Short mmCIF file of C-alpha atoms in Angstrom, two decimals:
data_model
loop_
_atom_site.label_atom_id
_atom_site.label_comp_id
_atom_site.label_asym_id
_atom_site.label_seq_id
_atom_site.Cartn_x
_atom_site.Cartn_y
_atom_site.Cartn_z
CA MET A 12 0.22 0.05 0.03
CA ASN A 13 1.42 3.51 -1.07
CA THR A 14 2.38 6.22 1.95
CA PHE A 15 3.47 8.61 -0.16
CA HIS A 16 0.93 9.78 -3.07
CA LYS A 17 2.66 12.65 -4.84
CA ILE A 18 6.14 12.04 -5.63
CA GLY A 19 9.07 14.38 -7.16
CA VAL A 20 11.72 13.58 -9.28
CA ILE A 21 14.70 15.59 -9.71
CA GLY A 22 16.79 14.61 -12.76
CA GLY A 23 15.68 13.74 -16.33
CA GLY A 24 18.31 11.54 -17.30
CA ALA A 25 17.85 7.95 -18.06
CA TRP A 26 17.86 6.69 -14.33
CA GLY A 27 15.85 9.63 -12.98
CA THR A 28 13.17 8.68 -15.84
CA ALA A 29 13.29 5.08 -14.98
CA LEU A 30 12.73 5.77 -11.65
CA ALA A 31 9.59 7.73 -12.34
CA GLN A 32 8.42 5.12 -14.57
CA THR A 33 8.47 2.52 -11.84
CA VAL A 34 7.11 4.40 -9.42
CA ALA A 35 4.07 5.73 -11.59
CA LYS A 36 3.30 2.32 -12.52
CA THR A 37 2.72 1.69 -8.38
CA GLY A 38 -0.10 4.50 -8.22
CA PRO A 39 1.50 7.61 -7.35
CA GLN A 40 1.26 10.94 -9.33
CA VAL A 41 4.73 11.40 -10.13
CA THR A 42 6.35 14.56 -11.15
CA ILE A 43 9.74 14.83 -12.90
CA TRP A 44 12.03 17.61 -13.22
CA ALA A 45 14.36 18.13 -16.26
CA ARG A 46 16.81 20.89 -17.04
CA GLU A 47 16.69 20.03 -20.72
CA THR A 48 13.75 21.72 -22.39
CA GLU A 49 13.62 18.60 -24.99
CA VAL A 50 13.50 16.44 -22.48
CA VAL A 51 10.33 17.98 -20.66
CA GLN A 52 8.59 18.34 -24.23
CA SER A 53 9.24 14.82 -25.25
CA ILE A 54 8.12 13.44 -22.06
CA ASN A 55 4.85 15.17 -22.01
CA ASP A 56 3.91 15.75 -25.74
CA ARG A 57 5.30 11.90 -26.65
CA CYS A 58 5.48 9.66 -23.50
CA GLU A 59 9.09 9.08 -23.95
CA ASN A 60 12.69 10.55 -22.93
CA SER A 61 13.99 10.63 -26.55
CA LEU A 62 17.26 11.98 -25.38
CA PHE A 63 18.35 9.81 -22.63
CA LEU A 64 15.93 6.85 -22.64
CA PRO A 65 14.67 6.43 -26.33
CA GLY A 66 12.23 3.44 -27.29
CA VAL A 67 10.93 3.01 -23.79
CA ALA A 68 7.03 4.00 -23.76
CA LEU A 69 6.55 5.98 -20.59
CA ASP A 70 3.70 5.78 -18.19
CA PRO A 71 1.28 8.99 -19.91
CA ALA A 72 0.26 9.92 -16.38
CA ILE A 73 4.18 10.96 -15.64
CA HIS A 74 4.29 15.04 -15.96
CA ALA A 75 7.79 16.59 -16.89
CA THR A 76 8.81 20.55 -15.82
CA SER A 77 11.59 22.85 -15.92
CA ASP A 78 10.18 24.57 -12.52
CA LEU A 79 11.62 22.91 -9.38
CA GLY A 80 8.79 24.77 -7.94
CA GLU A 81 5.97 22.31 -9.26
CA LEU A 82 7.66 20.09 -6.74
CA ALA A 83 6.81 21.65 -3.73
CA SER A 84 3.62 19.62 -2.90
CA ALA A 85 5.62 16.50 -3.37
CA GLU A 86 5.49 14.28 -0.49
CA MET A 87 8.66 12.13 -1.25
CA VAL A 88 11.35 13.38 -3.73
CA LEU A 89 13.69 11.11 -5.40
CA ILE A 90 16.94 13.01 -5.97
CA VAL A 91 18.66 11.73 -9.33
CA THR A 92 20.90 14.47 -10.57
CA PRO A 93 24.62 13.71 -10.99
CA ALA A 94 26.93 13.63 -7.97
CA GLN A 95 29.08 16.54 -8.86
CA HIS A 96 25.92 18.71 -9.35
CA MET A 97 24.48 17.56 -6.05
CA ARG A 98 25.14 20.22 -3.85
CA ALA A 99 23.98 23.10 -6.31
CA THR A 100 20.52 21.04 -7.04
CA LEU A 101 20.07 20.77 -3.55
CA LYS A 102 20.50 24.06 -2.50
CA ASP A 103 18.31 25.35 -5.43
CA PHE A 104 15.57 23.12 -4.09
CA ALA A 105 15.43 23.44 -0.23
CA CYS A 106 13.09 26.43 -0.54
CA HIS A 107 10.45 24.41 -2.22
CA LEU A 108 10.81 21.08 -0.12
CA ARG A 109 7.76 20.18 1.65
CA VAL A 110 8.43 20.20 5.51
CA GLY A 111 8.84 16.52 6.45
CA SER A 112 8.98 14.72 2.97
CA PRO A 113 11.65 12.50 2.65
CA LEU A 114 14.53 12.82 0.38
CA VAL A 115 15.97 9.53 -1.27
CA LEU A 116 19.25 10.08 -2.89
CA CYS A 117 19.65 8.22 -5.76
CA SER A 118 22.90 9.18 -7.34
CA LYS A 119 26.27 7.42 -6.94
CA GLY A 120 29.44 9.23 -6.30
CA ILE A 121 31.78 10.98 -4.07
CA GLU A 122 32.00 15.07 -4.28
CA GLN A 123 34.96 16.41 -5.63
CA GLY A 124 37.00 18.77 -3.18
CA SER A 125 35.15 18.24 -0.46
CA LEU A 126 35.38 14.35 -0.38
CA LYS A 127 31.72 14.18 1.00
CA LEU A 128 29.29 11.46 0.69
CA MET A 129 25.74 12.43 -0.77
CA SER A 130 23.97 12.05 2.55
CA GLU A 131 26.87 14.33 3.91
CA VAL A 132 26.09 16.96 1.17
CA LEU A 133 22.97 16.87 1.92
CA ALA A 134 23.12 17.22 5.54
CA GLU A 135 25.17 20.56 4.83
CA THR A 136 22.50 22.02 2.54
CA ILE A 137 19.37 20.91 3.92
CA PRO A 138 20.08 20.21 7.63
CA ASN A 139 17.70 17.46 9.57
CA ALA A 140 16.11 16.49 6.16
CA ARG A 141 14.62 12.83 6.31
CA SER A 142 16.55 10.73 3.96
CA ALA A 143 17.46 7.58 2.38
CA VAL A 144 19.81 6.15 -0.38
CA LEU A 145 18.47 3.92 -3.35
CA SER A 146 21.34 1.85 -4.36
CA GLY A 147 21.96 -1.57 -6.23
CA PRO A 148 22.36 -3.43 -9.60
CA SER A 149 20.39 -1.46 -12.08
CA PHE A 150 20.19 -0.13 -15.21
CA ALA A 151 17.98 2.48 -16.50
CA ALA A 152 16.30 0.65 -19.51
CA ASP A 153 15.68 -2.68 -17.41
CA VAL A 154 14.12 -0.76 -14.79
CA ALA A 155 12.09 1.57 -17.55
CA ARG A 156 10.80 -1.95 -19.22
CA GLY A 157 9.77 -3.29 -15.82
CA LEU A 158 12.49 -6.12 -15.80
CA PRO A 159 13.04 -7.85 -12.72
CA THR A 160 15.68 -5.74 -10.38
CA ALA A 161 16.69 -5.85 -6.71
CA VAL A 162 18.21 -3.22 -5.09
CA THR A 163 19.22 -1.87 -1.43
CA LEU A 164 17.13 1.09 0.24
CA ALA A 165 19.15 2.50 3.01
CA CYS A 166 17.88 4.29 5.55
CA ALA A 167 18.82 4.86 9.40
CA ASP A 168 15.19 4.96 10.19
CA ARG A 169 13.82 1.87 9.26
CA GLY A 170 10.08 3.10 9.62
CA LEU A 171 10.65 5.83 6.97
CA GLY A 172 12.67 3.19 4.91
CA GLU A 173 9.42 0.29 4.82
CA ASP A 174 7.23 3.49 4.17
CA ILE A 175 9.32 4.32 1.21
CA ILE A 176 9.64 0.62 0.00
CA ALA A 177 5.93 0.56 0.27
CA THR A 178 5.33 3.29 -2.30
CA ILE A 179 8.41 2.63 -4.56
CA GLY A 180 8.26 -1.48 -4.46
CA SER A 181 6.80 -3.99 -6.91
CA ALA A 182 6.92 -7.28 -8.15
CA SER A 183 9.50 -6.26 -10.37
CA PHE A 184 11.03 -3.84 -8.68
CA ARG A 185 12.05 -4.91 -5.38
CA PRO A 186 13.80 -2.68 -2.72
CA TYR A 187 15.48 -4.67 0.41
CA TYR A 188 15.68 -2.23 3.47
CA ALA A 189 19.40 -1.64 4.92
CA PRO A 190 20.29 0.72 8.04
CA ASP A 191 23.89 1.10 6.55
CA VAL A 192 23.58 4.19 4.62
CA ILE A 193 27.30 4.76 4.67
CA GLY A 194 27.98 1.31 3.12
CA ALA A 195 25.52 1.67 0.49
CA GLU A 196 27.04 4.72 -0.72
CA VAL A 197 30.51 3.84 -0.83
CA GLY A 198 29.65 0.54 -2.93
CA GLY A 199 27.56 2.57 -5.15
CA ALA A 200 30.52 5.28 -5.52
CA VAL A 201 33.32 2.61 -5.87
CA LYS A 202 31.81 0.18 -7.95
CA ASN A 203 31.89 3.06 -11.00
CA VAL A 204 35.31 3.44 -10.69
CA LEU A 205 36.17 -0.08 -10.72
CA ALA A 206 33.88 -1.01 -13.58
CA ILE A 207 36.20 1.19 -15.90
CA ALA A 208 39.29 -0.73 -14.84
CA ALA A 209 37.15 -4.01 -15.40
CA GLY A 210 36.50 -2.16 -19.32
CA ILE A 211 40.12 -1.83 -19.87
CA VAL A 212 40.88 -5.21 -18.97
CA ASP A 213 38.33 -6.23 -21.59
CA GLY A 214 39.60 -3.49 -24.13
CA LYS A 215 43.06 -4.89 -23.66
CA ALA A 216 41.68 -8.49 -24.17
CA LEU A 217 43.39 -9.49 -20.85
CA GLY A 218 41.11 -12.45 -20.58
CA ARG A 219 38.45 -13.49 -18.11
CA SER A 220 40.40 -14.66 -15.41
CA ALA A 221 41.93 -11.22 -15.38
CA HIS A 222 38.64 -9.87 -15.23
CA ALA A 223 37.31 -12.25 -12.48
CA ALA A 224 40.56 -11.29 -10.58
CA LEU A 225 39.70 -7.51 -10.82
CA ILE A 226 36.34 -7.95 -9.89
CA SER A 227 37.74 -9.75 -6.50
CA ARG A 228 40.21 -7.42 -5.75
CA GLY A 229 38.15 -4.51 -6.49
CA PHE A 230 35.45 -5.75 -4.04
CA ALA A 231 38.02 -5.92 -1.55
CA GLU A 232 39.25 -2.43 -2.10
CA MET A 233 35.67 -1.47 -2.10
CA THR A 234 34.91 -3.02 1.45
CA ARG A 235 37.91 -1.70 3.04
CA LEU A 236 37.40 1.67 2.00
CA GLY A 237 33.58 1.20 3.36
CA VAL A 238 34.74 -0.31 6.63
CA ALA A 239 36.94 2.72 7.05
CA LEU A 240 34.29 4.82 6.78
CA GLY A 241 32.20 3.15 8.93
CA GLY A 242 30.14 1.46 7.22
CA LYS A 243 29.59 -2.18 7.46
CA ALA A 244 30.88 -5.30 5.51
CA GLU A 245 27.81 -7.25 5.46
CA THR A 246 26.00 -4.34 3.40
CA LEU A 247 28.93 -4.17 0.80
CA ALA A 248 28.54 -7.84 0.12
CA GLY A 249 24.96 -7.50 -0.71
CA LEU A 250 22.93 -5.48 -3.40
CA CYS A 251 24.82 -2.22 -3.38
CA GLY A 252 28.33 -3.32 -3.21
CA LEU A 253 28.99 -6.77 -4.68
CA GLY A 254 25.90 -6.88 -6.69
CA ASP A 255 26.04 -3.57 -8.23
CA LEU A 256 29.60 -4.45 -8.99
CA ILE A 257 29.12 -7.29 -10.82
CA LEU A 258 26.78 -6.17 -12.95
CA THR A 259 28.41 -2.55 -13.67
CA CYS A 260 31.79 -4.78 -14.60
CA SER A 261 30.22 -7.45 -16.66
CA SER A 262 28.39 -5.22 -19.45
CA PRO A 263 29.07 -2.74 -21.90
CA GLN A 264 25.58 -1.45 -21.08
CA SER A 265 27.26 0.18 -18.22
CA ARG A 266 28.60 3.68 -19.04
CA ASN A 267 31.36 3.14 -16.59
CA MET A 268 32.72 0.22 -18.07
CA SER A 269 32.07 1.10 -21.72
CA CYS A 270 34.22 4.01 -21.22
CA GLY A 271 37.02 1.33 -19.67
CA LEU A 272 36.61 -0.52 -22.73
CA ALA A 273 37.32 2.36 -25.04
CA LEU A 274 40.49 3.51 -22.70
CA GLY A 275 41.30 -0.20 -23.07
CA ARG A 276 41.19 -0.23 -27.00
CA GLY A 277 43.25 2.89 -27.39
CA GLU A 278 40.95 5.92 -27.59
CA SER A 279 41.44 9.34 -25.42
CA LEU A 280 39.28 10.35 -22.85
CA GLU A 281 38.67 13.22 -24.32
CA THR A 282 37.26 11.45 -27.73
CA ILE A 283 35.23 9.10 -25.74
CA MET A 284 33.56 11.74 -23.20
CA VAL A 285 32.62 14.30 -26.34
CA GLN A 286 30.83 11.11 -28.06
CA ARG A 287 28.48 11.05 -24.69
CA ASN A 288 25.29 12.72 -23.66
CA SER A 289 25.19 11.41 -20.40
CA VAL A 290 27.56 11.59 -16.86
CA THR A 291 30.18 8.83 -16.61
CA GLU A 292 30.40 8.82 -12.57
CA GLY A 293 33.49 7.00 -12.29
CA VAL A 294 35.53 9.43 -14.30
CA ALA A 295 34.45 12.19 -11.91
CA SER A 296 34.36 9.93 -8.68
CA ALA A 297 37.75 8.43 -9.36
CA PRO A 298 39.91 11.57 -7.91
CA ALA A 299 37.55 11.65 -5.09
CA VAL A 300 37.46 8.05 -4.03
CA VAL A 301 41.58 8.20 -3.91
CA ALA A 302 41.66 11.04 -1.94
CA LEU A 303 39.36 9.93 0.43
CA ALA A 304 41.33 6.50 0.65
CA ARG A 305 44.34 8.38 1.04
CA ARG A 306 43.20 10.49 3.89
CA HIS A 307 41.89 6.91 6.14
CA GLY A 308 45.20 5.31 4.97
CA VAL A 309 42.93 2.71 2.93
CA GLU A 310 45.23 0.86 -0.11
CA MET A 311 43.32 0.84 -2.93
CA PRO A 312 45.90 0.21 -5.75
CA ILE A 313 43.01 -0.49 -8.66
CA CYS A 314 41.09 2.56 -8.25
CA GLU A 315 44.61 4.29 -7.99
CA ALA A 316 45.46 3.09 -11.32
CA VAL A 317 41.84 4.39 -12.43
CA ASN A 318 42.81 7.72 -11.13
CA SER A 319 46.00 7.90 -12.96
CA VAL A 320 44.57 7.36 -16.49
CA VAL A 321 41.79 9.52 -16.16
CA SER A 322 43.59 12.44 -14.79
CA GLY A 323 46.24 11.98 -17.53
CA ALA A 324 48.97 11.22 -15.21
CA GLY A 325 49.63 8.01 -16.67
CA THR A 326 49.13 5.36 -19.43
CA VAL A 327 46.84 2.67 -19.76
CA ASP A 328 49.74 0.29 -20.08
CA GLU A 329 51.39 1.94 -16.94
CA ALA A 330 48.78 1.18 -14.76
CA ILE A 331 48.37 -2.37 -15.91
CA ALA A 332 52.42 -2.74 -15.42
CA ALA A 333 52.19 -0.92 -12.04
CA LEU A 334 49.47 -3.26 -10.66
CA LEU A 335 51.12 -6.64 -12.27
CA SER A 336 54.32 -5.60 -10.69
CA ARG A 337 52.99 -5.21 -7.08
CA PRO A 338 54.67 -7.21 -4.41
CA PHE A 339 52.60 -10.73 -3.50
CA THR A 340 50.68 -10.37 -0.46
CA SER A 341 47.95 -12.12 1.83
CA GLU A 342 44.76 -12.09 0.13
CA ASN A 343 43.15 -10.50 3.48
CA ALA A 344 45.78 -8.40 3.90
#
Protein backbone atom coordinates (compact mmCIF):
# COMPACT_ATOMS: atom_id res chain seq x y z
CA MET A 1 0.00 0.00 0.00
CA ASN A 2 1.43 3.37 -1.04
CA THR A 3 2.38 5.66 1.84
CA PHE A 4 3.30 8.66 -0.30
CA HIS A 5 0.93 9.68 -3.10
CA LYS A 6 2.68 12.64 -4.76
CA ILE A 7 6.25 11.92 -5.83
CA GLY A 8 8.81 14.31 -7.27
CA VAL A 9 11.84 13.18 -9.25
CA ILE A 10 14.71 15.65 -9.71
CA GLY A 11 16.79 14.66 -12.73
CA GLY A 12 15.59 13.84 -16.22
CA GLY A 13 18.39 11.52 -17.29
CA ALA A 14 17.96 7.82 -18.00
CA TRP A 15 17.95 6.77 -14.34
CA GLY A 16 15.62 9.53 -13.17
CA THR A 17 13.21 8.71 -15.98
CA ALA A 18 13.35 4.99 -15.19
CA LEU A 19 12.56 5.66 -11.54
CA ALA A 20 9.69 7.95 -12.47
CA GLN A 21 8.34 5.16 -14.67
CA THR A 22 8.55 2.43 -12.05
CA VAL A 23 7.03 4.62 -9.33
CA ALA A 24 4.19 5.76 -11.60
CA LYS A 25 3.25 2.13 -12.19
CA THR A 26 2.64 1.64 -8.46
CA GLY A 27 0.01 4.38 -8.39
CA PRO A 28 1.40 7.70 -7.09
CA GLN A 29 1.23 10.93 -9.04
CA VAL A 30 4.73 11.58 -10.43
CA THR A 31 6.31 14.85 -11.55
CA ILE A 32 9.82 14.76 -12.98
CA TRP A 33 12.04 17.83 -13.18
CA ALA A 34 14.54 18.06 -16.03
CA ARG A 35 16.97 20.82 -16.91
CA GLU A 36 16.70 20.17 -20.66
CA THR A 37 13.66 21.71 -22.36
CA GLU A 38 13.69 19.00 -25.03
CA VAL A 39 13.38 16.30 -22.34
CA VAL A 40 10.39 18.04 -20.75
CA GLN A 41 8.68 18.42 -24.11
CA SER A 42 9.44 14.86 -25.18
CA ILE A 43 8.00 13.36 -21.98
CA ASN A 44 4.90 15.56 -21.97
CA ASP A 45 4.15 15.41 -25.70
CA ARG A 46 5.29 11.92 -26.69
CA CYS A 47 5.53 9.95 -23.40
CA GLU A 48 9.19 9.24 -24.13
CA ASN A 49 12.55 10.62 -23.06
CA SER A 50 13.98 10.58 -26.56
CA LEU A 51 17.30 12.12 -25.47
CA PHE A 52 18.30 9.83 -22.58
CA LEU A 53 16.00 6.80 -22.73
CA PRO A 54 14.81 6.45 -26.33
CA GLY A 55 12.45 3.67 -27.33
CA VAL A 56 10.84 3.24 -23.90
CA ALA A 57 7.15 4.16 -23.72
CA LEU A 58 6.50 6.07 -20.50
CA ASP A 59 3.37 6.11 -18.38
CA PRO A 60 1.14 8.93 -19.71
CA ALA A 61 0.48 10.02 -16.13
CA ILE A 62 4.11 11.18 -15.69
CA HIS A 63 4.33 14.97 -15.89
CA ALA A 64 7.62 16.72 -16.69
CA THR A 65 8.62 20.25 -15.78
CA SER A 66 11.62 22.58 -15.79
CA ASP A 67 10.29 24.46 -12.75
CA LEU A 68 11.50 23.10 -9.40
CA GLY A 69 8.62 24.93 -7.76
CA GLU A 70 6.19 22.40 -9.21
CA LEU A 71 7.67 19.81 -6.83
CA ALA A 72 6.81 21.89 -3.76
CA SER A 73 3.76 19.75 -2.97
CA ALA A 74 5.59 16.42 -3.35
CA GLU A 75 5.25 14.10 -0.37
CA MET A 76 8.54 12.40 -1.28
CA VAL A 77 11.32 13.43 -3.66
CA LEU A 78 13.86 11.25 -5.45
CA ILE A 79 17.10 13.15 -6.16
CA VAL A 80 18.75 11.75 -9.30
CA THR A 81 21.11 14.51 -10.41
CA PRO A 82 24.82 13.66 -11.01
CA ALA A 83 26.88 13.51 -7.84
CA GLN A 84 29.08 16.49 -8.75
CA HIS A 85 25.96 18.67 -9.18
CA MET A 86 24.15 17.38 -6.09
CA ARG A 87 25.07 20.27 -3.80
CA ALA A 88 23.93 22.96 -6.22
CA THR A 89 20.69 21.10 -6.97
CA LEU A 90 19.87 20.67 -3.29
CA LYS A 91 20.53 24.35 -2.62
CA ASP A 92 18.18 25.31 -5.45
CA PHE A 93 15.46 22.96 -4.24
CA ALA A 94 15.72 23.64 -0.49
CA CYS A 95 13.24 26.53 -0.55
CA HIS A 96 10.66 24.35 -2.33
CA LEU A 97 10.91 21.27 -0.11
CA ARG A 98 7.71 20.51 1.73
CA VAL A 99 8.29 20.23 5.48
CA GLY A 100 8.67 16.58 6.46
CA SER A 101 8.90 15.22 2.92
CA PRO A 102 11.71 12.65 2.71
CA LEU A 103 14.48 12.91 0.14
CA VAL A 104 15.77 9.73 -1.47
CA LEU A 105 19.33 10.07 -2.81
CA CYS A 106 19.64 8.03 -6.00
CA SER A 107 22.97 9.27 -7.36
CA LYS A 108 26.24 7.39 -6.85
CA GLY A 109 29.46 9.27 -6.25
CA ILE A 110 31.72 11.24 -3.94
CA GLU A 111 31.93 15.02 -4.22
CA GLN A 112 35.25 16.29 -5.48
CA GLY A 113 37.02 18.79 -3.26
CA SER A 114 35.01 18.15 -0.09
CA LEU A 115 35.28 14.32 -0.43
CA LYS A 116 31.73 14.09 0.97
CA LEU A 117 29.22 11.30 0.42
CA MET A 118 25.88 12.43 -0.95
CA SER A 119 24.20 12.03 2.45
CA GLU A 120 26.84 14.35 3.93
CA VAL A 121 26.23 16.90 1.17
CA LEU A 122 22.52 16.73 1.97
CA ALA A 123 23.15 17.20 5.69
CA GLU A 124 25.14 20.35 4.94
CA THR A 125 22.66 21.86 2.49
CA ILE A 126 19.33 20.83 4.03
CA PRO A 127 19.99 20.10 7.72
CA ASN A 128 17.63 17.67 9.47
CA ALA A 129 16.15 16.44 6.19
CA ARG A 130 14.53 13.02 6.37
CA SER A 131 16.56 10.97 3.95
CA ALA A 132 17.37 7.58 2.47
CA VAL A 133 19.74 6.18 -0.15
CA LEU A 134 18.68 4.01 -3.09
CA SER A 135 21.48 1.95 -4.62
CA GLY A 136 22.08 -1.41 -6.24
CA PRO A 137 22.46 -3.32 -9.53
CA SER A 138 20.05 -1.54 -11.85
CA PHE A 139 20.33 -0.50 -15.46
CA ALA A 140 17.88 2.26 -16.31
CA ALA A 141 16.55 0.52 -19.43
CA ASP A 142 15.84 -2.69 -17.48
CA VAL A 143 13.97 -0.83 -14.74
CA ALA A 144 12.00 1.30 -17.18
CA ARG A 145 10.87 -1.77 -19.09
CA GLY A 146 9.75 -3.50 -15.91
CA LEU A 147 12.39 -6.23 -15.91
CA PRO A 148 13.05 -7.82 -12.48
CA THR A 149 15.45 -5.71 -10.40
CA ALA A 150 16.52 -5.81 -6.74
CA VAL A 151 18.14 -2.86 -4.98
CA THR A 152 19.06 -1.61 -1.51
CA LEU A 153 17.07 1.10 0.26
CA ALA A 154 19.33 2.33 3.06
CA CYS A 155 17.83 4.47 5.79
CA ALA A 156 18.74 5.03 9.42
CA ASP A 157 15.03 5.26 10.26
CA ARG A 158 13.58 1.81 9.59
CA GLY A 159 9.99 3.06 9.68
CA LEU A 160 10.70 5.66 7.03
CA GLY A 161 12.62 3.13 4.97
CA GLU A 162 9.69 0.73 5.02
CA ASP A 163 7.29 3.52 4.02
CA ILE A 164 9.50 4.38 1.03
CA ILE A 165 9.72 0.72 0.03
CA ALA A 166 5.94 0.39 0.27
CA THR A 167 5.63 3.30 -2.15
CA ILE A 168 8.23 2.47 -4.79
CA GLY A 169 8.41 -1.31 -4.54
CA SER A 170 6.63 -3.67 -6.90
CA ALA A 171 6.82 -7.24 -8.18
CA SER A 172 9.53 -6.24 -10.64
CA PHE A 173 11.30 -3.53 -8.60
CA ARG A 174 12.28 -4.98 -5.23
CA PRO A 175 14.02 -2.74 -2.66
CA TYR A 176 15.61 -4.49 0.34
CA TYR A 177 15.93 -2.46 3.52
CA ALA A 178 19.32 -1.79 5.16
CA PRO A 179 20.20 0.60 7.99
CA ASP A 180 23.76 1.19 6.72
CA VAL A 181 23.69 4.40 4.67
CA ILE A 182 27.48 4.75 4.52
CA GLY A 183 28.01 1.23 3.20
CA ALA A 184 25.36 1.71 0.52
CA GLU A 185 26.91 4.98 -0.64
CA VAL A 186 30.48 3.71 -0.70
CA GLY A 187 29.46 0.67 -2.73
CA GLY A 188 27.68 2.79 -5.31
CA ALA A 189 30.55 5.25 -5.67
CA VAL A 190 33.49 2.85 -5.78
CA LYS A 191 31.91 0.36 -8.19
CA ASN A 192 31.82 3.08 -10.86
CA VAL A 193 35.59 3.51 -10.65
CA LEU A 194 36.19 -0.24 -10.67
CA ALA A 195 33.93 -0.66 -13.70
CA ILE A 196 36.29 1.55 -15.71
CA ALA A 197 39.10 -0.82 -14.72
CA ALA A 198 37.00 -3.84 -15.75
CA GLY A 199 36.36 -2.24 -19.12
CA ILE A 200 40.07 -1.61 -19.61
CA VAL A 201 40.76 -5.30 -18.89
CA ASP A 202 38.31 -6.30 -21.62
CA GLY A 203 39.45 -3.57 -24.00
CA LYS A 204 43.04 -4.81 -23.69
CA ALA A 205 41.85 -8.42 -24.17
CA LEU A 206 43.49 -9.55 -20.94
CA GLY A 207 41.09 -12.47 -20.55
CA ARG A 208 38.25 -13.63 -18.32
CA SER A 209 40.62 -14.73 -15.57
CA ALA A 210 41.95 -11.20 -15.26
CA HIS A 211 38.39 -9.88 -15.33
CA ALA A 212 37.38 -12.12 -12.43
CA ALA A 213 40.50 -11.17 -10.49
CA LEU A 214 39.73 -7.49 -11.05
CA ILE A 215 36.22 -7.82 -9.64
CA SER A 216 37.41 -9.83 -6.62
CA ARG A 217 40.30 -7.54 -5.72
CA GLY A 218 38.18 -4.49 -6.47
CA PHE A 219 35.56 -5.73 -4.06
CA ALA A 220 38.27 -6.01 -1.39
CA GLU A 221 39.18 -2.35 -2.00
CA MET A 222 35.54 -1.29 -1.81
CA THR A 223 35.06 -3.14 1.47
CA ARG A 224 38.21 -1.70 3.05
CA LEU A 225 37.12 1.86 2.32
CA GLY A 226 33.53 1.28 3.39
CA VAL A 227 34.56 -0.18 6.74
CA ALA A 228 37.11 2.59 7.30
CA LEU A 229 34.35 5.17 6.85
CA GLY A 230 32.03 3.41 9.28
CA GLY A 231 30.07 1.16 6.93
CA LYS A 232 29.51 -2.55 7.41
CA ALA A 233 31.19 -5.32 5.43
CA GLU A 234 27.91 -7.24 5.20
CA THR A 235 26.23 -4.28 3.50
CA LEU A 236 28.96 -4.17 0.89
CA ALA A 237 28.58 -7.92 0.33
CA GLY A 238 24.95 -7.28 -0.67
CA LEU A 239 23.10 -5.68 -3.56
CA CYS A 240 24.51 -2.16 -3.18
CA GLY A 241 28.11 -3.39 -3.13
CA LEU A 242 28.99 -6.72 -4.66
CA GLY A 243 25.74 -6.94 -6.62
CA ASP A 244 26.20 -3.54 -8.23
CA LEU A 245 29.88 -4.26 -8.85
CA ILE A 246 29.12 -7.48 -10.71
CA LEU A 247 26.54 -5.81 -12.93
CA THR A 248 28.56 -2.71 -13.72
CA CYS A 249 31.73 -4.66 -14.45
CA SER A 250 30.02 -7.22 -16.67
CA SER A 251 28.23 -5.30 -19.41
CA PRO A 252 29.17 -2.50 -21.82
CA GLN A 253 25.63 -1.24 -21.16
CA SER A 254 27.34 0.36 -18.16
CA ARG A 255 28.63 3.83 -19.06
CA ASN A 256 31.65 3.29 -16.82
CA MET A 257 32.59 -0.08 -18.25
CA SER A 258 32.09 1.13 -21.82
CA CYS A 259 34.40 4.05 -21.03
CA GLY A 260 37.04 1.59 -19.84
CA LEU A 261 36.55 -0.56 -22.92
CA ALA A 262 37.26 2.42 -25.14
CA LEU A 263 40.31 3.41 -23.07
CA GLY A 264 41.63 -0.13 -23.29
CA ARG A 265 41.25 -0.07 -27.06
CA GLY A 266 43.35 3.06 -27.30
CA GLU A 267 40.82 5.91 -27.44
CA SER A 268 41.54 9.09 -25.52
CA LEU A 269 39.31 10.06 -22.62
CA GLU A 270 38.57 13.39 -24.30
CA THR A 271 37.28 11.64 -27.43
CA ILE A 272 35.16 9.25 -25.37
CA MET A 273 33.53 12.00 -23.32
CA VAL A 274 32.76 14.23 -26.29
CA GLN A 275 30.68 11.45 -27.82
CA ARG A 276 28.43 11.11 -24.73
CA ASN A 277 25.32 12.99 -23.65
CA SER A 278 25.25 11.47 -20.15
CA VAL A 279 27.58 11.49 -17.14
CA THR A 280 30.21 8.79 -16.57
CA GLU A 281 30.32 8.99 -12.78
CA GLY A 282 33.46 6.88 -12.36
CA VAL A 283 35.58 9.48 -14.14
CA ALA A 284 34.39 12.22 -11.80
CA SER A 285 34.53 10.05 -8.66
CA ALA A 286 37.97 8.47 -9.21
CA PRO A 287 40.03 11.37 -7.82
CA ALA A 288 37.65 11.76 -4.86
CA VAL A 289 37.72 8.03 -4.05
CA VAL A 290 41.52 7.98 -4.15
CA ALA A 291 41.86 11.13 -2.05
CA LEU A 292 39.38 9.82 0.52
CA ALA A 293 41.23 6.49 0.71
CA ARG A 294 44.55 8.24 1.26
CA ARG A 295 43.02 10.40 3.99
CA HIS A 296 41.95 7.26 5.86
CA GLY A 297 45.08 5.22 5.11
CA VAL A 298 43.22 2.70 2.94
CA GLU A 299 45.12 0.96 0.15
CA MET A 300 43.19 0.96 -3.16
CA PRO A 301 45.68 0.18 -5.96
CA ILE A 302 43.07 -0.53 -8.65
CA CYS A 303 41.29 2.76 -8.00
CA GLU A 304 44.68 4.50 -7.93
CA ALA A 305 45.43 3.00 -11.35
CA VAL A 306 42.12 4.18 -12.80
CA ASN A 307 42.67 7.65 -11.41
CA SER A 308 46.13 7.85 -12.97
CA VAL A 309 44.61 7.05 -16.37
CA VAL A 310 41.60 9.40 -16.23
CA SER A 311 43.69 12.22 -14.77
CA GLY A 312 46.28 11.87 -17.52
CA ALA A 313 49.07 11.13 -15.03
CA GLY A 314 49.81 7.79 -16.66
CA THR A 315 48.88 5.61 -19.60
CA VAL A 316 46.74 2.48 -19.59
CA ASP A 317 49.81 0.30 -20.16
CA GLU A 318 51.70 1.98 -17.34
CA ALA A 319 48.78 1.48 -14.97
CA ILE A 320 48.53 -2.22 -15.83
CA ALA A 321 52.27 -2.71 -15.44
CA ALA A 322 52.20 -1.00 -12.04
CA LEU A 323 49.44 -3.31 -10.80
CA LEU A 324 51.12 -6.46 -12.09
CA SER A 325 54.45 -5.55 -10.50
CA ARG A 326 53.06 -5.12 -7.00
CA PRO A 327 54.62 -7.43 -4.37
CA PHE A 328 52.82 -10.67 -3.50
CA THR A 329 50.84 -10.52 -0.27
CA SER A 330 48.13 -12.24 1.74
CA GLU A 331 44.71 -12.17 0.12
CA ASN A 332 43.11 -10.84 3.31
CA ALA A 333 45.79 -8.26 4.05
